[in-house]
CSV table of C-alpha atoms (C1' of nucleotides) in Angstrom, one decimal:
chain,number,residue,atom,x,y,z
A,29,MET,CA,-8.4,-29.4,3.9
A,30,THR,CA,-5.2,-28.5,2.2
A,31,LYS,CA,-3.8,-26.8,5.2
A,32,ILE,CA,-0.1,-26.4,5.4
A,33,LYS,CA,1.1,-28.1,8.6
A,34,GLU,CA,2.7,-25.8,11.1
A,35,SER,CA,6.5,-25.3,10.9
A,36,SER,CA,8.7,-25.3,14.0
A,37,SER,CA,8.5,-21.5,13.9
A,38,THR,CA,4.8,-20.9,14.3
A,39,ASN,CA,3.3,-17.5,13.5
A,40,ILE,CA,0.1,-16.6,11.9
A,41,ASN,CA,1.6,-14.1,9.5
A,42,LYS,CA,4.2,-16.6,8.5
A,43,GLU,CA,1.5,-19.1,7.8
A,44,LEU,CA,-0.3,-16.6,5.6
A,45,SER,CA,2.9,-15.7,3.8
A,46,GLU,CA,3.8,-19.3,3.2
A,47,LEU,CA,0.6,-19.9,1.4
A,48,LYS,CA,1.2,-16.9,-0.8
A,49,CYS,CA,4.9,-17.5,-1.3
A,50,PRO,CA,6.3,-21.0,-1.3
A,51,VAL,CA,9.8,-19.6,-1.0
A,52,THR,CA,8.9,-18.4,2.5
A,53,TYR,CA,7.8,-21.9,3.3
A,54,VAL,CA,11.3,-23.0,2.5
A,55,MET,CA,12.9,-20.2,4.4
A,56,ASN,CA,11.0,-21.1,7.5
A,57,LYS,CA,12.4,-24.6,7.3
A,58,ILE,CA,16.0,-24.0,6.3
A,59,GLY,CA,16.4,-20.2,7.0
A,60,GLY,CA,18.4,-18.8,9.9
A,61,HIS,CA,22.1,-19.0,10.1
A,62,TRP,CA,22.5,-22.6,11.2
A,63,LYS,CA,20.0,-24.9,9.7
A,64,SER,CA,21.3,-24.8,6.2
A,65,ILE,CA,24.8,-25.2,7.4
A,66,ILE,CA,23.8,-28.3,9.3
A,67,ILE,CA,22.0,-29.7,6.3
A,68,PHE,CA,25.1,-29.0,4.3
A,69,GLN,CA,27.2,-31.0,6.7
A,70,LEU,CA,24.7,-33.9,6.6
A,71,ILE,CA,24.8,-34.2,2.8
A,72,THR,CA,27.9,-36.3,3.0
A,73,GLY,CA,26.2,-38.8,5.3
A,74,PRO,CA,25.0,-39.3,8.9
A,75,LYS,CA,26.9,-37.6,11.6
A,76,ARG,CA,27.1,-37.8,15.4
A,77,TYR,CA,26.2,-34.9,17.6
A,78,SER,CA,29.9,-34.3,18.5
A,79,GLU,CA,30.9,-34.6,14.9
A,80,LEU,CA,28.6,-31.8,13.9
A,81,LYS,CA,29.9,-29.7,16.8
A,82,ARG,CA,33.4,-30.2,15.6
A,83,ALA,CA,32.4,-29.6,11.9
A,84,ILE,CA,30.8,-26.3,12.9
A,85,PRO,CA,33.0,-24.9,15.7
A,86,VAL,CA,31.4,-21.5,15.8
A,87,ILE,CA,28.0,-22.8,16.7
A,88,THR,CA,27.0,-22.9,20.3
A,89,GLU,CA,25.5,-26.1,21.7
A,90,LYS,CA,22.2,-24.4,22.3
A,91,MET,CA,21.9,-23.3,18.7
A,92,LEU,CA,23.0,-26.7,17.4
A,93,ILE,CA,20.5,-28.6,19.5
A,94,GLN,CA,17.8,-26.0,18.8
A,95,SER,CA,18.4,-26.1,15.1
A,96,LEU,CA,18.5,-29.9,15.1
A,97,LYS,CA,15.2,-30.1,16.9
A,98,GLN,CA,13.6,-27.8,14.5
A,99,LEU,CA,14.9,-29.7,11.5
A,100,GLU,CA,13.7,-32.9,13.2
A,101,ALA,CA,10.3,-31.3,13.8
A,102,ASP,CA,10.1,-30.3,10.2
A,103,ARG,CA,11.1,-33.8,9.2
A,104,LEU,CA,14.2,-32.8,7.3
A,105,VAL,CA,16.5,-34.6,9.6
A,106,ILE,CA,16.2,-37.9,11.4
A,107,ARG,CA,17.6,-38.4,14.9
A,108,LYS,CA,18.6,-41.9,15.8
A,109,ALA,CA,19.7,-42.6,19.4
A,110,GLU,CA,21.3,-45.8,20.6
A,111,VAL,CA,20.5,-46.2,24.3
A,112,VAL,CA,23.9,-47.1,25.5
A,113,VAL,CA,26.6,-45.7,27.8
A,114,PRO,CA,28.0,-43.5,26.6
A,115,PRO,CA,25.1,-42.3,24.4
A,116,PHE,CA,25.4,-42.7,20.7
A,117,VAL,CA,23.2,-40.3,18.6
A,118,THR,CA,23.4,-39.8,14.9
A,119,TYR,CA,21.6,-37.3,12.7
A,120,SER,CA,20.9,-37.9,9.0
A,121,LEU,CA,18.9,-36.4,6.3
A,122,SER,CA,15.4,-37.6,5.7
A,123,ASP,CA,13.9,-38.1,2.2
A,124,SER,CA,12.6,-34.6,2.3
A,125,GLY,CA,16.0,-33.4,3.5
A,126,ARG,CA,17.8,-35.2,0.7
A,127,GLU,CA,15.5,-33.6,-1.8
A,128,LEU,CA,17.0,-30.3,-0.8
A,129,ILE,CA,20.4,-31.3,-2.0
A,130,PRO,CA,20.0,-30.0,-5.6
A,131,LEU,CA,18.7,-26.8,-4.1
A,132,MET,CA,21.7,-26.4,-2.0
A,133,HIS,CA,24.0,-27.1,-4.9
A,134,LEU,CA,22.2,-24.5,-7.0
A,135,MET,CA,22.5,-22.0,-4.1
A,136,ALA,CA,26.2,-22.7,-3.8
A,137,GLU,CA,26.7,-22.2,-7.5
A,138,TRP,CA,24.9,-18.9,-7.4
A,139,ALA,CA,26.8,-17.8,-4.3
A,140,ILE,CA,30.2,-18.5,-5.9
A,141,HIS,CA,29.2,-16.8,-9.1
A,142,ASP,CA,27.7,-13.8,-7.3
A,143,SER,CA,30.5,-13.3,-4.8
A,144,GLN,CA,33.0,-13.2,-7.7
A,145,ARG,CA,31.0,-10.7,-9.6
A,146,THR,CA,30.6,-8.6,-6.5
A,147,VAL,CA,34.3,-8.6,-5.7
A,148,ARG,CA,35.4,-7.0,-9.0
A,149,ASN,CA,32.5,-4.5,-8.6
B,7,MET,CA,42.5,-11.4,-2.5
B,8,THR,CA,39.3,-13.4,-3.0
B,9,LYS,CA,37.5,-11.7,-0.2
B,10,ILE,CA,33.7,-11.9,-0.3
B,11,LYS,CA,32.3,-8.4,-0.3
B,12,GLU,CA,30.2,-7.5,2.7
B,13,SER,CA,26.5,-8.0,2.5
B,14,SER,CA,24.0,-5.5,3.8
B,15,SER,CA,23.9,-7.5,7.0
B,16,THR,CA,27.4,-7.2,8.2
B,17,ASN,CA,28.7,-9.5,11.0
B,18,ILE,CA,32.1,-11.1,11.4
B,19,ASN,CA,30.6,-14.5,12.2
B,20,LYS,CA,28.3,-14.3,9.2
B,21,GLU,CA,31.3,-13.6,7.0
B,22,LEU,CA,33.1,-16.6,8.3
B,23,SER,CA,30.1,-18.8,7.9
B,24,GLU,CA,29.6,-17.5,4.3
B,25,LEU,CA,33.1,-18.7,3.4
B,26,LYS,CA,32.5,-22.1,4.9
B,27,CYS,CA,28.9,-22.4,3.6
B,28,PRO,CA,27.8,-20.7,0.4
B,29,VAL,CA,24.2,-21.4,1.3
B,30,THR,CA,24.6,-18.9,4.2
B,31,TYR,CA,25.8,-16.4,1.7
B,32,VAL,CA,22.6,-16.8,-0.2
B,33,MET,CA,20.6,-16.7,3.0
B,34,ASN,CA,22.1,-13.4,4.0
B,35,LYS,CA,20.9,-11.9,0.7
B,36,ILE,CA,17.5,-13.4,0.3
B,37,GLY,CA,16.7,-14.7,3.8
B,38,GLY,CA,14.3,-13.1,6.1
B,39,HIS,CA,10.6,-13.1,5.6
B,40,TRP,CA,10.3,-10.4,3.0
B,41,LYS,CA,13.2,-10.3,0.6
B,42,SER,CA,12.4,-13.5,-1.2
B,43,ILE,CA,8.7,-12.5,-1.4
B,44,ILE,CA,9.7,-9.2,-3.0
B,45,ILE,CA,12.0,-11.0,-5.5
B,46,PHE,CA,9.1,-13.3,-6.3
B,47,GLN,CA,6.9,-10.3,-7.1
B,48,LEU,CA,9.6,-8.8,-9.3
B,49,ILE,CA,10.0,-11.9,-11.4
B,50,THR,CA,7.1,-10.9,-13.6
B,51,GLY,CA,8.7,-7.5,-14.3
B,52,PRO,CA,9.4,-4.1,-12.8
B,53,LYS,CA,7.0,-2.8,-10.3
B,54,ARG,CA,6.4,0.6,-8.6
B,55,TYR,CA,6.7,1.0,-4.9
B,56,SER,CA,2.9,1.2,-4.5
B,57,GLU,CA,2.4,-1.8,-6.7
B,58,LEU,CA,4.7,-3.9,-4.4
B,59,LYS,CA,2.8,-2.6,-1.4
B,60,ARG,CA,-0.5,-3.7,-2.9
B,61,ALA,CA,0.9,-7.0,-4.0
B,62,ILE,CA,2.2,-7.7,-0.4
B,63,PRO,CA,-0.5,-6.2,1.8
B,64,VAL,CA,0.8,-7.8,5.0
B,65,ILE,CA,4.2,-6.1,4.8
B,66,THR,CA,4.7,-2.8,6.7
B,67,GLU,CA,6.2,0.1,4.8
B,68,LYS,CA,9.2,0.0,7.0
B,69,MET,CA,10.0,-3.6,6.1
B,70,LEU,CA,9.3,-3.0,2.5
B,71,ILE,CA,11.7,-0.1,2.3
B,72,GLN,CA,14.3,-1.8,4.4
B,73,SER,CA,14.2,-5.0,2.4
B,74,LEU,CA,14.3,-3.1,-0.9
B,75,LYS,CA,17.3,-1.1,0.3
B,76,GLN,CA,19.1,-4.3,1.3
B,77,LEU,CA,18.3,-5.9,-2.0
B,78,GLU,CA,19.6,-2.8,-3.8
B,79,ALA,CA,22.8,-2.8,-1.7
B,80,ASP,CA,23.3,-6.4,-2.5
B,81,ARG,CA,22.7,-5.6,-6.2
B,82,LEU,CA,19.9,-8.0,-6.7
B,83,VAL,CA,17.4,-5.2,-7.3
B,84,ILE,CA,17.7,-2.0,-9.2
B,85,ARG,CA,15.9,1.1,-8.1
B,86,LYS,CA,15.0,3.7,-10.8
B,87,ALA,CA,13.5,7.0,-9.7
B,88,GLU,CA,12.1,9.5,-12.1
B,89,VAL,CA,12.4,13.0,-10.6
B,90,VAL,CA,8.9,14.2,-11.2
B,91,VAL,CA,5.9,15.2,-9.3
B,92,PRO,CA,4.4,13.0,-8.1
B,93,PRO,CA,7.5,10.7,-7.7
B,94,PHE,CA,7.7,7.7,-9.9
B,95,VAL,CA,10.0,4.9,-8.6
B,96,THR,CA,10.3,1.4,-10.1
B,97,TYR,CA,12.1,-1.6,-8.8
B,98,SER,CA,13.3,-4.4,-11.0
B,99,LEU,CA,15.6,-7.4,-10.8
B,100,SER,CA,19.2,-7.0,-11.7
B,101,ASP,CA,21.1,-9.6,-13.7
B,102,SER,CA,22.1,-11.2,-10.4
B,103,GLY,CA,18.6,-11.1,-9.3
B,104,ARG,CA,17.3,-12.7,-12.4
B,105,GLU,CA,19.8,-15.5,-12.0
B,106,LEU,CA,17.9,-16.4,-8.8
B,107,ILE,CA,14.7,-17.2,-10.7
B,108,PRO,CA,15.6,-20.9,-11.3
B,109,LEU,CA,16.4,-21.1,-7.6
B,110,MET,CA,13.1,-19.7,-6.6
B,111,HIS,CA,11.3,-22.1,-8.9
B,112,LEU,CA,13.1,-25.0,-7.4
B,113,MET,CA,12.3,-23.8,-3.9
B,114,ALA,CA,8.6,-23.4,-4.9
B,115,GLU,CA,8.6,-27.0,-6.3
B,116,TRP,CA,10.1,-28.4,-3.1
B,117,ALA,CA,7.7,-26.4,-0.9
B,118,ILE,CA,4.6,-27.6,-2.7
B,119,HIS,CA,5.9,-31.2,-2.7
B,120,ASP,CA,6.9,-31.1,0.9
B,121,SER,CA,3.8,-29.4,2.2
B,122,GLN,CA,1.7,-32.1,0.5
B,123,ARG,CA,3.7,-34.8,2.1
B,124,THR,CA,3.6,-33.2,5.5
B,125,VAL,CA,-0.2,-32.7,5.3
B,126,ARG,CA,-0.9,-36.4,5.0
B,127,ASN,CA,1.6,-37.0,7.8
C,24,DC,C1',3.7,9.0,-4.2
C,25,DG,C1',7.4,7.3,-2.0
C,26,DG,C1',9.5,7.4,1.6
C,27,DC,C1',12.0,8.4,6.8
C,28,DA,C1',12.1,8.7,12.1
C,29,DT,C1',10.8,7.1,16.5
C,30,DC,C1',9.2,4.1,20.0
C,31,DC,C1',8.5,-0.4,21.5
C,32,DT,C1',8.3,-5.5,21.9
C,33,DA,C1',9.1,-10.6,20.9
C,34,DG,C1',12.3,-13.8,20.4
C,35,DC,C1',16.9,-15.0,18.5
C,36,DC,C1',21.1,-16.1,20.1
C,37,DG,C1',25.4,-16.2,23.1
C,38,DA,C1',27.5,-17.3,27.6
C,39,DT,C1',27.6,-20.0,31.4
C,40,DA,C1',26.6,-23.7,34.4
C,41,DC,C1',24.7,-28.2,35.2
C,42,DT,C1',23.0,-33.5,34.2
C,43,DG,C1',21.9,-38.7,32.9
D,1,DC,C1',28.6,-38.0,25.0
D,2,DA,C1',24.7,-35.6,24.3
D,3,DG,C1',22.3,-32.9,25.9
D,4,DT,C1',19.2,-29.0,29.7
D,5,DA,C1',18.5,-24.7,32.2
D,6,DT,C1',18.7,-20.0,33.0
D,7,DC,C1',20.0,-15.2,32.3
D,8,DG,C1',20.4,-11.4,29.5
D,9,DG,C1',21.8,-8.4,25.3
D,10,DC,C1',20.8,-7.4,20.9
D,11,DT,C1',18.1,-6.6,16.9
D,12,DA,C1',14.5,-7.8,13.6
D,13,DG,C1',10.4,-6.2,12.9
D,14,DG,C1',5.5,-4.0,14.0
D,15,DA,C1',2.8,0.5,14.9
D,16,DT,C1',2.5,5.1,14.3
D,17,DG,C1',3.3,9.5,12.7
D,18,DC,C1',5.7,13.0,9.7
D,19,DC,C1',7.8,14.9,5.1
D,20,DG,C1',9.3,16.6,0.1
DNA sequence: CGGCATCCTAGCCGATACTG
DNA sequence: CAGTATCGGCTAGGATGCCG
């Protein structure tokens, strides 16, 4: 019983691919346009919903919530809600999420490097 | 003039996001279900088209070709075609592509680690 | 062998409006 | 403040068939 638990984006082919390619496993969790951006924003510490919205102005509320829910379902992000009026909800990286930070930094390095190389053709 | 050159998947919002989040830049190049898998296969060395197809049986030809073209356009993969009969085409990682290898390994590590944690809930 | 063209569908994603 | 709900366009991606 070494089954990989289902990600937020469930699909039989994806599951198969994940087993054969761990990179796909990662992609299913932090892929898409928004999830990695959100993680990036949370690296500096917990943020409220409205802070995230302000930090990522181009995202729609639908996508922000949807992405946050997926990240929460995949246990990369922790949602903590204070039941008060007005509501006070903060999102933060879980342990798994924090373990992604070196990866993000490596990606960022490669991106900078590659974009510079590509510019000068 | 430090403009980031357009990726194979062009979109004004993407471009903006790329500037704000280098991770998105990476995602645009190796995101999607197939591109990272293909890169993974090419780590071990150049492969012919048919070899790739056999190595990734679940991929359709359309997706294989499409992904390869994008990877080639983004200069991560080099296509070398011998004009003979029958045709002989090999794909290999470019310098940029090879610089992704540590990234892939880090991703793989995280995936293994995370999937094990998730399994035991 | 190594592709390209076409049709078709699921679901991603944006826009807009509403709620506890 | 922090979400939900609904409609609909767009496109990624699968199935199938043809080509040099």
